[in-house]
Amino acid sequence: QVQLVESGGGLVQTGGSLRLSCAASGSISSINTMGWYRQAPGQQREFVAYITNGGWSNYADSAKGRFTISRDSAGNTVYLQMNSLKPEDTAVYYCKAWDTKDYWGQGTQVTVSS
């Protein structure tokens, strides 16, 4: 099994920045891709960004140009640097990891005031 623990969420004003972290532990040697999803109240969970073992990354249109995903292979940690935050970014942010199955973290709250 794989365990994922997110941290770094909080309350910021419009235009502010946050860096989210996700630390993986357990049977993590086979993990290929890690990424971030988010879910606002009353909304469906949506994709934000992912990064592969080979360093390929992809972003949702809403994140492109403002968010940056990175991965520390040695530490089995993935980060999401979020800049120019907007109220529409308010959500619970979840870390996800893939091998032959999916693993999810518990989520961390990000709130952007208007």
PDB file of C-alpha atoms in Angstrom:
ATOM      1  CA  GLN A   1       0.000   0.000   0.000  1.00  0.00           C
ATOM      2  CA  VAL A   2       0.969   3.627  -0.554  1.00  0.00           C
ATOM      3  CA  GLN A   3       0.236   6.486   1.807  1.00  0.00           C
ATOM      4  CA  LEU A   4       0.119  10.108   0.639  1.00  0.00           C
ATOM      5  CA  VAL A   5       0.120  13.079   3.020  1.00  0.00           C
ATOM      6  CA  GLU A   6      -0.501  16.625   1.778  1.00  0.00           C
ATOM      7  CA  SER A   7       0.468  19.847   3.520  1.00  0.00           C
ATOM      8  CA  GLY A   8       0.826  23.554   2.780  1.00  0.00           C
ATOM      9  CA  GLY A   9      -2.767  24.668   2.368  1.00  0.00           C
ATOM     10  CA  GLY A  10      -4.146  27.790   3.983  1.00  0.00           C
ATOM     11  CA  LEU A  11      -5.980  31.089   3.593  1.00  0.00           C
ATOM     12  CA  VAL A  12      -4.568  33.706   1.209  1.00  0.00           C
ATOM     13  CA  GLN A  13      -5.766  36.852  -0.529  1.00  0.00           C
ATOM     14  CA  THR A  14      -6.346  37.143  -4.250  1.00  0.00           C
ATOM     15  CA  GLY A  15      -2.971  37.339  -5.997  1.00  0.00           C
ATOM     16  CA  GLY A  16      -1.126  35.484  -3.257  1.00  0.00           C
ATOM     17  CA  SER A  17       0.894  32.274  -3.420  1.00  0.00           C
ATOM     18  CA  LEU A  18       1.014  28.878  -1.733  1.00  0.00           C
ATOM     19  CA  ARG A  19       3.201  25.806  -2.133  1.00  0.00           C
ATOM     20  CA  LEU A  20       1.572  22.423  -1.535  1.00  0.00           C
ATOM     21  CA  SER A  21       3.599  19.321  -0.678  1.00  0.00           C
ATOM     22  CA  CYS A  22       2.742  15.626  -0.916  1.00  0.00           C
ATOM     23  CA  ALA A  23       4.970  13.023   0.738  1.00  0.00           C
ATOM     24  CA  ALA A  24       4.613   9.372  -0.299  1.00  0.00           C
ATOM     25  CA  SER A  25       5.456   6.403   1.908  1.00  0.00           C
ATOM     26  CA  GLY A  26       4.906   2.641   1.945  1.00  0.00           C
ATOM     27  CA  SER A  27       5.304   0.467  -1.163  1.00  0.00           C
ATOM     28  CA  ILE A  28       6.333   3.364  -3.377  1.00  0.00           C
ATOM     29  CA  SER A  29       9.013   1.865  -5.645  1.00  0.00           C
ATOM     30  CA  SER A  30       6.580   1.196  -8.501  1.00  0.00           C
ATOM     31  CA  ILE A  31       4.899   4.624  -8.568  1.00  0.00           C
ATOM     32  CA  ASN A  32       5.181   6.172 -12.026  1.00  0.00           C
ATOM     33  CA  THR A  33       3.079   9.334 -12.004  1.00  0.00           C
ATOM     34  CA  MET A  34       2.025  11.754  -9.292  1.00  0.00           C
ATOM     35  CA  GLY A  35      -0.320  14.691  -9.541  1.00  0.00           C
ATOM     36  CA  TRP A  36      -2.851  17.030  -8.010  1.00  0.00           C
ATOM     37  CA  TYR A  37      -6.636  17.246  -8.177  1.00  0.00           C
ATOM     38  CA  ARG A  38      -9.011  19.632  -6.451  1.00  0.00           C
ATOM     39  CA  GLN A  39     -12.637  19.657  -5.370  1.00  0.00           C
ATOM     40  CA  ALA A  40     -14.669  22.749  -4.518  1.00  0.00           C
ATOM     41  CA  PRO A  41     -17.821  22.526  -2.362  1.00  0.00           C
ATOM     42  CA  GLY A  42     -20.669  21.018  -4.357  1.00  0.00           C
ATOM     43  CA  GLN A  43     -18.417  20.408  -7.365  1.00  0.00           C
ATOM     44  CA  GLN A  44     -16.881  17.370  -9.033  1.00  0.00           C
ATOM     45  CA  ARG A  45     -13.231  16.624  -8.367  1.00  0.00           C
ATOM     46  CA  GLU A  46     -11.114  17.985 -11.228  1.00  0.00           C
ATOM     47  CA  PHE A  47      -7.602  17.480 -12.560  1.00  0.00           C
ATOM     48  CA  VAL A  48      -4.990  20.173 -11.874  1.00  0.00           C
ATOM     49  CA  ALA A  49      -1.553  18.819 -12.879  1.00  0.00           C
ATOM     50  CA  TYR A  50       0.607  15.690 -13.067  1.00  0.00           C
ATOM     51  CA  ILE A  51       4.271  14.767 -13.491  1.00  0.00           C
ATOM     52  CA  THR A  52       5.795  11.433 -14.588  1.00  0.00           C
ATOM     53  CA  ASN A  53       9.010   9.676 -13.562  1.00  0.00           C
ATOM     54  CA  GLY A  54      10.509  10.927 -16.814  1.00  0.00           C
ATOM     55  CA  GLY A  55       9.743  14.524 -15.907  1.00  0.00           C
ATOM     56  CA  TRP A  56       6.840  15.078 -18.295  1.00  0.00           C
ATOM     57  CA  SER A  57       4.178  17.341 -16.857  1.00  0.00           C
ATOM     58  CA  ASN A  58       0.722  18.477 -17.865  1.00  0.00           C
ATOM     59  CA  TYR A  59      -1.670  21.115 -16.538  1.00  0.00           C
ATOM     60  CA  ALA A  60      -5.337  21.916 -16.657  1.00  0.00           C
ATOM     61  CA  ASP A  61      -6.122  25.104 -18.557  1.00  0.00           C
ATOM     62  CA  SER A  62      -7.117  26.754 -15.278  1.00  0.00           C
ATOM     63  CA  ALA A  63      -3.650  26.092 -13.830  1.00  0.00           C
ATOM     64  CA  LYS A  64      -1.440  26.681 -16.856  1.00  0.00           C
ATOM     65  CA  GLY A  65       0.820  29.704 -16.489  1.00  0.00           C
ATOM     66  CA  ARG A  66       0.129  30.125 -12.771  1.00  0.00           C
ATOM     67  CA  PHE A  67       0.884  26.735 -11.180  1.00  0.00           C
ATOM     68  CA  THR A  68       4.073  24.663 -11.387  1.00  0.00           C
ATOM     69  CA  ILE A  69       4.350  20.983 -10.469  1.00  0.00           C
ATOM     70  CA  SER A  70       7.698  19.459  -9.500  1.00  0.00           C
ATOM     71  CA  ARG A  71       8.918  16.147  -8.090  1.00  0.00           C
ATOM     72  CA  ASP A  72      11.704  15.164  -5.748  1.00  0.00           C
ATOM     73  CA  SER A  73      12.451  11.561  -6.756  1.00  0.00           C
ATOM     74  CA  ALA A  74      14.866  10.938  -3.889  1.00  0.00           C
ATOM     75  CA  GLY A  75      12.333  12.113  -1.331  1.00  0.00           C
ATOM     76  CA  ASN A  76       9.237  10.714  -3.055  1.00  0.00           C
ATOM     77  CA  THR A  77       7.638  14.120  -2.744  1.00  0.00           C
ATOM     78  CA  VAL A  78       5.644  16.164  -5.242  1.00  0.00           C
ATOM     79  CA  TYR A  79       5.029  19.904  -4.983  1.00  0.00           C
ATOM     80  CA  LEU A  80       2.535  22.342  -6.440  1.00  0.00           C
ATOM     81  CA  GLN A  81       3.626  25.979  -6.494  1.00  0.00           C
ATOM     82  CA  MET A  82       0.531  28.141  -6.901  1.00  0.00           C
ATOM     83  CA  ASN A  83       0.934  31.805  -7.834  1.00  0.00           C
ATOM     84  CA  SER A  84      -1.550  34.554  -8.723  1.00  0.00           C
ATOM     85  CA  LEU A  85      -4.267  32.759  -6.810  1.00  0.00           C
ATOM     86  CA  LYS A  86      -7.908  33.539  -7.541  1.00  0.00           C
ATOM     87  CA  PRO A  87     -11.098  32.901  -5.538  1.00  0.00           C
ATOM     88  CA  GLU A  88     -11.960  30.240  -8.131  1.00  0.00           C
ATOM     89  CA  ASP A  89      -8.944  28.253  -6.879  1.00  0.00           C
ATOM     90  CA  THR A  90     -10.638  27.703  -3.511  1.00  0.00           C
ATOM     91  CA  ALA A  91     -10.960  23.937  -3.014  1.00  0.00           C
ATOM     92  CA  VAL A  92      -9.623  20.916  -1.197  1.00  0.00           C
ATOM     93  CA  TYR A  93      -6.476  19.843  -3.048  1.00  0.00           C
ATOM     94  CA  TYR A  94      -5.711  16.116  -3.236  1.00  0.00           C
ATOM     95  CA  CYS A  95      -2.463  14.371  -4.095  1.00  0.00           C
ATOM     96  CA  LYS A  96      -2.717  11.331  -6.384  1.00  0.00           C
ATOM     97  CA  ALA A  97      -0.220   8.607  -7.299  1.00  0.00           C
ATOM     98  CA  TRP A  98      -0.430   5.909  -9.975  1.00  0.00           C
ATOM     99  CA  ASP A  99       1.163   2.539 -10.623  1.00  0.00           C
ATOM    100  CA  THR A 100      -1.316  -0.211 -11.561  1.00  0.00           C
ATOM    101  CA  LYS A 101      -3.880   1.388  -9.263  1.00  0.00           C
ATOM    102  CA  ASP A 102      -4.681   4.801  -7.827  1.00  0.00           C
ATOM    103  CA  TYR A 103      -3.731   6.203  -4.425  1.00  0.00           C
ATOM    104  CA  TRP A 104      -5.092   9.386  -2.853  1.00  0.00           C
ATOM    105  CA  GLY A 105      -4.069  11.651  -0.008  1.00  0.00           C
ATOM    106  CA  GLN A 106      -6.443  13.077   2.581  1.00  0.00           C
ATOM    107  CA  GLY A 107      -6.547  16.555   1.046  1.00  0.00           C
ATOM    108  CA  THR A 108      -5.489  20.022   2.151  1.00  0.00           C
ATOM    109  CA  GLN A 109      -7.757  23.084   2.134  1.00  0.00           C
ATOM    110  CA  VAL A 110      -6.873  26.119   0.014  1.00  0.00           C
ATOM    111  CA  THR A 111      -9.027  29.223   0.469  1.00  0.00           C
ATOM    112  CA  VAL A 112      -8.538  32.397  -1.582  1.00  0.00           C
ATOM    113  CA  SER A 113     -10.435  35.443  -0.348  1.00  0.00           C
ATOM    114  CA  SER A 114     -12.095  37.836  -2.787  1.00  0.00           C
TER     115      SER A 114
END
